[in-house]
mmCIF file of C-alpha atoms in Angstrom:
data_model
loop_
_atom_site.group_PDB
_atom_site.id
_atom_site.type_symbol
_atom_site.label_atom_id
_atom_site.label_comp_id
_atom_site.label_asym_id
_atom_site.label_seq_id
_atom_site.Cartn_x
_atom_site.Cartn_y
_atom_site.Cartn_z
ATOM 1 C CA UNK A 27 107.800 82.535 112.944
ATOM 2 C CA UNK A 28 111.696 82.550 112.632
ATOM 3 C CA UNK A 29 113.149 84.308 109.656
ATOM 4 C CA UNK A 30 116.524 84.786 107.859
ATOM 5 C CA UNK A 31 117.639 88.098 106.429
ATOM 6 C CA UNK A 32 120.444 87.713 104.186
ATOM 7 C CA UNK A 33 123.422 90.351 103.423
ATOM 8 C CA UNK A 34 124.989 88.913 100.542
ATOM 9 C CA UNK A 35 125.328 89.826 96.938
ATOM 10 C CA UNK A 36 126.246 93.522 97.415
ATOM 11 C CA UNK A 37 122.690 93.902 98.980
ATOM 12 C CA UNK A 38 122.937 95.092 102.448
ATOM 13 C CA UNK A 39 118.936 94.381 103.912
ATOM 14 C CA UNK A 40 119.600 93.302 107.399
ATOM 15 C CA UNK A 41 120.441 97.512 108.504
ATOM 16 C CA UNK A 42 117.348 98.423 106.773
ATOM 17 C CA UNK A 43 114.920 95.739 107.624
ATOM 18 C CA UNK A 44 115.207 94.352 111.421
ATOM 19 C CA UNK A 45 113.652 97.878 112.376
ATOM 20 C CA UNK A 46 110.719 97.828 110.143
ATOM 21 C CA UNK A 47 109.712 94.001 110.904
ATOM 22 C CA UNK A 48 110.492 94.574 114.623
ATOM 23 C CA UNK A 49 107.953 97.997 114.297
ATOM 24 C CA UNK A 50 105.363 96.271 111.686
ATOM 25 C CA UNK A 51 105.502 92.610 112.489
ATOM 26 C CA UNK A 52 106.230 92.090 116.102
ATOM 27 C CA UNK A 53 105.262 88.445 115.878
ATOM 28 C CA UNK A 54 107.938 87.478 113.548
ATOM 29 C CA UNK A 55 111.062 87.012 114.605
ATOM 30 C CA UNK A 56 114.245 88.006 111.757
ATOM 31 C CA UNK A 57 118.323 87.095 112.471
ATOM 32 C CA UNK A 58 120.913 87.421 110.188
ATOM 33 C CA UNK A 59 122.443 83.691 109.218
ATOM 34 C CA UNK A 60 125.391 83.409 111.041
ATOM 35 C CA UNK A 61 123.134 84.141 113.896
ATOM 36 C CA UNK A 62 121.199 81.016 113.583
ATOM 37 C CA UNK A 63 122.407 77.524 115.046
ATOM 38 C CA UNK A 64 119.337 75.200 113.998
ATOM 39 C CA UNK A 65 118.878 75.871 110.296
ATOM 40 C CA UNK A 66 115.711 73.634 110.845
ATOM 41 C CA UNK A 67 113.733 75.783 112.884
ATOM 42 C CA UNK A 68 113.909 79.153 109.978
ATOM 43 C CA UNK A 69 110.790 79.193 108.904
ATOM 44 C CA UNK A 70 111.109 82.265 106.005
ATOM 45 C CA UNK A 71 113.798 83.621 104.629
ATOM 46 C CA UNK A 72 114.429 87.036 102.927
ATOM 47 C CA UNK A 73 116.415 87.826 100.569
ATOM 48 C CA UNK A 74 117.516 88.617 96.918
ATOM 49 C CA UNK A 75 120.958 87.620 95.661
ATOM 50 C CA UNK A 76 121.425 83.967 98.062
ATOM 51 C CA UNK A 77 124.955 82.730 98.517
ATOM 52 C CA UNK A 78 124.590 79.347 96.699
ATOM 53 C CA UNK A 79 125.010 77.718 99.940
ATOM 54 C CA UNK A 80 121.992 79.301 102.258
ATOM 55 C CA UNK A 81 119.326 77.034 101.670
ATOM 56 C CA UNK A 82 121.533 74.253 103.578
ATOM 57 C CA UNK A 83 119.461 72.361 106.413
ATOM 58 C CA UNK A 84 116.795 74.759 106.351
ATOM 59 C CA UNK A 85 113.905 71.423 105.950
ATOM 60 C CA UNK A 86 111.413 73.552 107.652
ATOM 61 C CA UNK A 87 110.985 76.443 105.187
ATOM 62 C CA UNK A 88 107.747 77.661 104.428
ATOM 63 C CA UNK A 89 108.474 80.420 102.205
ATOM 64 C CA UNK A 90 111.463 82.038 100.121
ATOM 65 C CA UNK A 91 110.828 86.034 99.701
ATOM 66 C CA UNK A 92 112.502 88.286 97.315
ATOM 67 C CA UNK A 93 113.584 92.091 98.526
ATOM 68 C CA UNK A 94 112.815 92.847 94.717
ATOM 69 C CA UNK A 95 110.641 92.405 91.623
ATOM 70 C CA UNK A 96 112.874 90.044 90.395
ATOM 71 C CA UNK A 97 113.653 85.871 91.654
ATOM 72 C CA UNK A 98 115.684 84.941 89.062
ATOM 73 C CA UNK A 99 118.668 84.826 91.430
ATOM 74 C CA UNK A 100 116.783 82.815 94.183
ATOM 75 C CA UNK A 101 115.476 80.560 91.210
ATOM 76 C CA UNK A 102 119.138 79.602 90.028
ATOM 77 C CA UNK A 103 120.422 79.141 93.537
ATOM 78 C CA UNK A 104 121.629 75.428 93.927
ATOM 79 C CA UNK A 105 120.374 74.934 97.701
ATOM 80 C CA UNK A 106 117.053 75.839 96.877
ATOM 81 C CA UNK A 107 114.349 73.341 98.297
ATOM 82 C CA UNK A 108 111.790 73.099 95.027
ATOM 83 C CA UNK A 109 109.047 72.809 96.911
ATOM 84 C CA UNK A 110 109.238 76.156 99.031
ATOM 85 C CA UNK A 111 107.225 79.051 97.350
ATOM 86 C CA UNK A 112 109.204 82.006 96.188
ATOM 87 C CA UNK A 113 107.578 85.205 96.353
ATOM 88 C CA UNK A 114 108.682 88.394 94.535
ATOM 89 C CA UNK A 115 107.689 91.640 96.237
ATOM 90 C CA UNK A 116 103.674 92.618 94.750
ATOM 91 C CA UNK A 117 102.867 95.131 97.234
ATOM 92 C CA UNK A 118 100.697 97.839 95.843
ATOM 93 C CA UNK A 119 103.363 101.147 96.187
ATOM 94 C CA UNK A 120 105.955 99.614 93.741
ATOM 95 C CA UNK A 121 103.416 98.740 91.091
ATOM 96 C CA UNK A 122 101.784 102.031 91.141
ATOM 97 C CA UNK A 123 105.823 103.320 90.878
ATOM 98 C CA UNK A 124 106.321 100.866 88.005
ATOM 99 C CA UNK A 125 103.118 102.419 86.236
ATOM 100 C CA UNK A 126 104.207 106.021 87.033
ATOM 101 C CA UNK A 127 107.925 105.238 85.271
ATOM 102 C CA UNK A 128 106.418 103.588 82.610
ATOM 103 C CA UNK A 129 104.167 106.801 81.744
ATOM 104 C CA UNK A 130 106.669 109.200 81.757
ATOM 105 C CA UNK A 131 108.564 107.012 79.429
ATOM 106 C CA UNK A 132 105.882 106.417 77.485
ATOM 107 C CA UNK A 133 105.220 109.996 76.940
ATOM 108 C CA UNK A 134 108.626 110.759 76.488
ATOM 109 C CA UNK A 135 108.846 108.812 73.510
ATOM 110 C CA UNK A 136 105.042 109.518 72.178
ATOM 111 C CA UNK A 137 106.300 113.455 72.705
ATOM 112 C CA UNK A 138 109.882 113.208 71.432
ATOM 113 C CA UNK A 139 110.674 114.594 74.729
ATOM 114 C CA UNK A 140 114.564 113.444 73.408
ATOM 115 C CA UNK A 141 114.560 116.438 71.013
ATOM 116 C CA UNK A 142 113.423 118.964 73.137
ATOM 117 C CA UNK A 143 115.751 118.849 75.308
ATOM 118 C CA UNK A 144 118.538 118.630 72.397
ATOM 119 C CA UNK A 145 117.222 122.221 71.663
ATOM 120 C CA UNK A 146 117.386 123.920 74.734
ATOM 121 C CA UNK A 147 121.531 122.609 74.963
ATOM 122 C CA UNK A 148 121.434 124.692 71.715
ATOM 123 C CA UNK A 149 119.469 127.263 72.329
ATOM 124 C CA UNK A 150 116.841 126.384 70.045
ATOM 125 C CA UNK A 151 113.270 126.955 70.323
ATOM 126 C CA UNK A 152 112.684 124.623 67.257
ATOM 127 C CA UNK A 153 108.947 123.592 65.817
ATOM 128 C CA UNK A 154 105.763 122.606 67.098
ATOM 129 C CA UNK A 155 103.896 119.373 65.748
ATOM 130 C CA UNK A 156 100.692 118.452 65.410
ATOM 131 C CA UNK A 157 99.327 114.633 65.601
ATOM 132 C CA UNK A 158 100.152 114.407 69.557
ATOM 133 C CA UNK A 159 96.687 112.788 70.603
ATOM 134 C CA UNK A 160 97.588 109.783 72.598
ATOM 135 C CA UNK A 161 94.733 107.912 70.536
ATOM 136 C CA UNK A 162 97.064 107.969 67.595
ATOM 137 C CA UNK A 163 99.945 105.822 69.822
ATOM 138 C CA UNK A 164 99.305 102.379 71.102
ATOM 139 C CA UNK A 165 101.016 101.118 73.329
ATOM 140 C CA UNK A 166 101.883 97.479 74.514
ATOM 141 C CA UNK A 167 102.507 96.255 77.988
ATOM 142 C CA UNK A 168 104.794 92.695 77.631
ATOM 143 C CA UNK A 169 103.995 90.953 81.135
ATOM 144 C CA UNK A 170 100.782 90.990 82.186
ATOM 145 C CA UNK A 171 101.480 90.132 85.840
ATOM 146 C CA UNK A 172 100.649 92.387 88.914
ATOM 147 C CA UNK A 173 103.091 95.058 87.664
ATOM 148 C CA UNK A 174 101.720 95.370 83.952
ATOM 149 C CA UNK A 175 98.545 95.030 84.717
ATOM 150 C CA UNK A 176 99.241 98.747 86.712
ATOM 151 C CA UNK A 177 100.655 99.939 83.998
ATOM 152 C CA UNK A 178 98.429 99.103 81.635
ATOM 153 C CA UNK A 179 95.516 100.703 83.853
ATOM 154 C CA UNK A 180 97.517 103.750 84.047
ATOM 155 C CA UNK A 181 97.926 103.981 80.712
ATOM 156 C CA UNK A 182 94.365 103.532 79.653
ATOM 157 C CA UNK A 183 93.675 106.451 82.073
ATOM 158 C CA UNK A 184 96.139 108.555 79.928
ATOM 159 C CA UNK A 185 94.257 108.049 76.612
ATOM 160 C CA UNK A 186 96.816 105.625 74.981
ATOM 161 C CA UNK A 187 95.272 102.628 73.521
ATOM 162 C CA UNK A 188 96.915 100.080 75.038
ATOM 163 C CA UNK A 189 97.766 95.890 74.853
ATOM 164 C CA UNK A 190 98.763 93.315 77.006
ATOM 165 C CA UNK A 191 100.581 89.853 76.436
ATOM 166 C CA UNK A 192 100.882 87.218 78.566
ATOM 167 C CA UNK A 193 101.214 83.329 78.370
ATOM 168 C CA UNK A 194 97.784 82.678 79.466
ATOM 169 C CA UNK A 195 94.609 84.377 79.251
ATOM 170 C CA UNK A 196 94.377 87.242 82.096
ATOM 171 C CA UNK A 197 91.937 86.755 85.127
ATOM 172 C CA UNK A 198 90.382 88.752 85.282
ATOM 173 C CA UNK A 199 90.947 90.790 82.251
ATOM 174 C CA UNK A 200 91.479 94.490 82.221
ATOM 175 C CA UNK A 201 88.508 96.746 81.329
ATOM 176 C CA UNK A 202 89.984 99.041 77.842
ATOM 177 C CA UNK A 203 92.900 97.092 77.755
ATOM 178 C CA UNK A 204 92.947 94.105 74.797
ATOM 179 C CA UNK A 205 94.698 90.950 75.655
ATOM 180 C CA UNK A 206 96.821 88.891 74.004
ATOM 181 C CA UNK A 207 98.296 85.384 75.099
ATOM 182 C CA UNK A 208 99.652 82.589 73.670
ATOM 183 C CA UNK A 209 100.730 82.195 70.174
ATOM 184 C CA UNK A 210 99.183 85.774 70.115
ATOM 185 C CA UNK A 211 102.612 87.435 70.425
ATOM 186 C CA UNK A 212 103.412 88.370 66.757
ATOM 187 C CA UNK A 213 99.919 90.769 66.259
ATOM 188 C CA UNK A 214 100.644 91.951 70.062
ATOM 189 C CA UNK A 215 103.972 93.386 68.805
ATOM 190 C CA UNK A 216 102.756 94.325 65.305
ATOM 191 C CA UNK A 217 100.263 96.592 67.140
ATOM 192 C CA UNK A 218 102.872 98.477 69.759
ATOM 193 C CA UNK A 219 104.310 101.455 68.613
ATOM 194 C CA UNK A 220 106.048 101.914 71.994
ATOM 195 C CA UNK A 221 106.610 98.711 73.983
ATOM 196 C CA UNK A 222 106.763 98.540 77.861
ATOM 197 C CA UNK A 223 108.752 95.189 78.903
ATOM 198 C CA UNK A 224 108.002 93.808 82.399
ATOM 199 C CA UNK A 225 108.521 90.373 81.663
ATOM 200 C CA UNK A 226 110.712 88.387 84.361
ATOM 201 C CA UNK A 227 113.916 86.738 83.648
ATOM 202 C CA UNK A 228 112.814 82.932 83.133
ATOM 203 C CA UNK A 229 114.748 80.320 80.847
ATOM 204 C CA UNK A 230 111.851 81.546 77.937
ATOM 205 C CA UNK A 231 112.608 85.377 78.038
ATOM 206 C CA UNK A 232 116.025 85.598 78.117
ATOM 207 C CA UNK A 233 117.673 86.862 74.884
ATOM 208 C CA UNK A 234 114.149 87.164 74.198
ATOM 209 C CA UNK A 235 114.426 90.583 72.402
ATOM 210 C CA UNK A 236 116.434 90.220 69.749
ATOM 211 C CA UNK A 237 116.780 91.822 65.934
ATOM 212 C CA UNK A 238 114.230 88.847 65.079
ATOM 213 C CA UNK A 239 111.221 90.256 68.211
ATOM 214 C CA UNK A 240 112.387 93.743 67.854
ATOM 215 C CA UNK A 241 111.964 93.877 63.318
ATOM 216 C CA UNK A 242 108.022 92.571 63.969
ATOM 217 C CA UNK A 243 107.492 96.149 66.011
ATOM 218 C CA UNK A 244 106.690 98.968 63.297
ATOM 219 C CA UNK A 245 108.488 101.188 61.926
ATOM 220 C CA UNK A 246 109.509 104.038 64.057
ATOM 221 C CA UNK A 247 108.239 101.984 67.339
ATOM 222 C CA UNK A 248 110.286 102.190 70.715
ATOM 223 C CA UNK A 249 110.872 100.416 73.559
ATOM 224 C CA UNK A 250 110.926 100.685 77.055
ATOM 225 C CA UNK A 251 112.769 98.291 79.312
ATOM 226 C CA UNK A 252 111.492 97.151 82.742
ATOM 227 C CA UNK A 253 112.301 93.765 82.303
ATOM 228 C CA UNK A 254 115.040 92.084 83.603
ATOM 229 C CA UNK A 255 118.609 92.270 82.345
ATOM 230 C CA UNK A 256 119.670 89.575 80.051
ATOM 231 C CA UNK A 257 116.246 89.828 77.661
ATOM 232 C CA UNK A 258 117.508 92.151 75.386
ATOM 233 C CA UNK A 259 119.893 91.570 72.898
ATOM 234 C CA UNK A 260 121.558 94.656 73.195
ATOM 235 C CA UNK A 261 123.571 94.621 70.316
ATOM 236 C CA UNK A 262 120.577 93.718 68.127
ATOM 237 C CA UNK A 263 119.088 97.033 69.892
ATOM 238 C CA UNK A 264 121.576 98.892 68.861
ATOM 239 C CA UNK A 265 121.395 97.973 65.292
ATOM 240 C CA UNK A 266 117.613 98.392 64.963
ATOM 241 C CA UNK A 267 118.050 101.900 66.326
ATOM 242 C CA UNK A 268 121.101 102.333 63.741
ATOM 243 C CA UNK A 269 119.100 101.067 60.892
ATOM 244 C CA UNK A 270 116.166 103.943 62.144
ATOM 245 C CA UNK A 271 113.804 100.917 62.585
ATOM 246 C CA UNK A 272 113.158 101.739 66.187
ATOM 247 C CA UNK A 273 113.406 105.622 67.010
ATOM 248 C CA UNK A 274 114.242 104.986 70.752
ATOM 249 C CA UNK A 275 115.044 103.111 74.106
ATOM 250 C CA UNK A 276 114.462 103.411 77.490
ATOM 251 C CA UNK A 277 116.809 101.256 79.299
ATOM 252 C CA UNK A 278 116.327 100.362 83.066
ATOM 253 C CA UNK A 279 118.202 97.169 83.172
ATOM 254 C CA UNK A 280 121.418 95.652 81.434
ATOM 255 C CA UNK A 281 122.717 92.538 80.458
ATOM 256 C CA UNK A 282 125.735 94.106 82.985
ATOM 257 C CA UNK A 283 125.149 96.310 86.512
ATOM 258 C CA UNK A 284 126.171 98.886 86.512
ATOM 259 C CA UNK A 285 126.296 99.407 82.976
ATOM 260 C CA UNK A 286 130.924 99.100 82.053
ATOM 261 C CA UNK A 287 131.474 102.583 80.794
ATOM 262 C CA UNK A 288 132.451 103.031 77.285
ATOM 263 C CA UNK A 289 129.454 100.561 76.734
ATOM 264 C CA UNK A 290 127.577 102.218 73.772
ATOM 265 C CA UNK A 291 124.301 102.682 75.528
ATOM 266 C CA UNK A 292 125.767 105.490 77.344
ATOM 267 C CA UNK A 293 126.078 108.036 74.814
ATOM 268 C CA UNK A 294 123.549 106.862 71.917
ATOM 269 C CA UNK A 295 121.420 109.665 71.245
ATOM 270 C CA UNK A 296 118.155 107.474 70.766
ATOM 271 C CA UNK A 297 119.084 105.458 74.302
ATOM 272 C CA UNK A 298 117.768 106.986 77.306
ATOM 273 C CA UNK A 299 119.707 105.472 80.214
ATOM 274 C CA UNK A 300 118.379 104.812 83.855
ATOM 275 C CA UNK A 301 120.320 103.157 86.946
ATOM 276 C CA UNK A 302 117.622 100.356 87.420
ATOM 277 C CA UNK A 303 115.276 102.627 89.551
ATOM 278 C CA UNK A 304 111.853 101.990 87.853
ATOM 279 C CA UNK A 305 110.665 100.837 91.420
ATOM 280 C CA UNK A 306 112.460 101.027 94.556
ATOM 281 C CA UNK A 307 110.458 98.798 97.500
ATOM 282 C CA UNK A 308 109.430 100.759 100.506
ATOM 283 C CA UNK A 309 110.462 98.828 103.672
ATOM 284 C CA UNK A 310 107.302 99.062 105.516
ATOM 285 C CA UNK A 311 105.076 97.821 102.603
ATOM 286 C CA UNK A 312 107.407 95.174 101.801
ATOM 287 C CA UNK A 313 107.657 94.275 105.796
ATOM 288 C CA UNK A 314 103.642 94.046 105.359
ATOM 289 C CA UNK A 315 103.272 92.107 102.417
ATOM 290 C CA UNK A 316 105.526 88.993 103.651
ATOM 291 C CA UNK A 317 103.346 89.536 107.177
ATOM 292 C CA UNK A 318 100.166 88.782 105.129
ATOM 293 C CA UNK A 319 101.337 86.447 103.024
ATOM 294 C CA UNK A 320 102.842 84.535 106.057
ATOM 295 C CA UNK A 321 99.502 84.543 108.229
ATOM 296 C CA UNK A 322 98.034 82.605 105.245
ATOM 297 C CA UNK A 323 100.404 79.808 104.847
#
């Protein structure tokens, strides 16, 4: 099979990818576009943000395949044949990174890691509390595809009683995890005390959490961000923090990348601010996955 690895959108995969599929999947051949002279004959392409134009004469595409967790770019790109199959990267190395990210912010809200760390910048040895039993924090995973469903597992495995919500019922469902779907979503949230977003960027989830989602957590609650950039009302966020609703935020991904500085995120002192690196794709497990998922088209 022919593919097409694209360069565009900041994202530079072509350096870091013809290696990799030449080592781990000999039988498919990759070029960059302007290499190509028959658009008809690509048969895959690669890629993650897609000039609006790249689709164009490719009528033999099989399959559309994302360098990232998210597709919201290839979704929204205008020369996008509908009926091709886009596929975001599932491989099992970025969801077990996904679930170990999510812990440690998980834990560093359950332990109000936030304040300890305030201390030692003053020299402070400050109190111990009691009441740290993860039994006593329950946690809810929001996205209950192949990534939440790791870090729900994970999580479970930690002691936390945890949630999921999805749209539909999960198949097959999670052993010590409780499910919620559908019109489900208001006792979902009114049970997480922390709240781990995974959710993708569709039409449905974006502005998603806003003061409205974010007032039916309980008080004191947090929430960690996984998501996609664009679901959170940030301002709203803010507010809720302000108003001591929510004691804390883990932010991964912004409405804006790479988050303007000055932008109030930075410096509030319940906001704890990452450069989008909850998962980073190997090359050589992404290379794999599209292999298999090719040999069964």
């Amino acid at each position: 099979m022919r593919g097409v690895i694209t360069t565009t959108g900041g994202v530079d995969l072509w350096p870091h990818f013809r290696g990799v599929f030449a080592e781990d999947a000999p039988e498919l051949t990759v070029f960059q576009r302007e290499d190509i002279s028959d658009p008809a004959q690509v048969d895959f392409v690669f890629t993650f943000i897609p000039p609006d134009d790249l689709f164009e004469g490719m009528t033999g595409l099989k399959a559309i395949f994302s360098a990232g967790a998210g597709t919201d770019a290839i979704m929204a790109c205008p020369s996008r044949p509908a009926h091709v199959p886009v596929y975001r990267v599932e491989d099992a190395d970025q969801a077990l990174q996904m679930a170990g990210f999510a812990a440690f912010h998980v834990l560093w809200h359950h332990r109000d890691m936030g304040r300890y760390v305030a201390q030692q910048g003053r020299g402070e040895w400050g109190r111990r509390v009691i009441g740290l039993s993860p039994a006593y924090r329950r946690v809810g995973v929001l996205g209950f595809g192949h990534m939440g469903r790791a870090i729900a597992k994970g999580l479970v495995g930690l002691g936390y009683p945890v949630a999921g919500y999805s749209r539909r019922a999960p198949e097959p469902v999670e052993p010590g995890v409780e499910h919620f779907h559908g019109d489900g979503l208001d006792v979902f949230l009114a049970r997480s005390d922390i709240l781990v977003n995974v959710l993708p960027l569709t039409d449905a989830t974006r502005g998603l959490i806003d003061a409205g989602f974010l007032s039916k957590l309980p008080q004191g609650a947090a929430l960690v961000q996984m998501g996609r950039g664009g679901q959170v009302v940030e301002d709203d966020l803010i507010a809720q923090l302000d108003s001591g609703h929510l004691s804390g935020a883990s932010m991964d991904v912004f409405d804006t990348e790479p988050l303007p500085q000055g932008h109030p995120l930075w410096t509030h002192p319940k906001v704890l601010v990452t450069p989008h690196v909850a998962s980073i794709p190997e090359r050589r497990f992404v290379v794999r996955a599209i292999r298999e998922r090719l040999s069964s088209l």
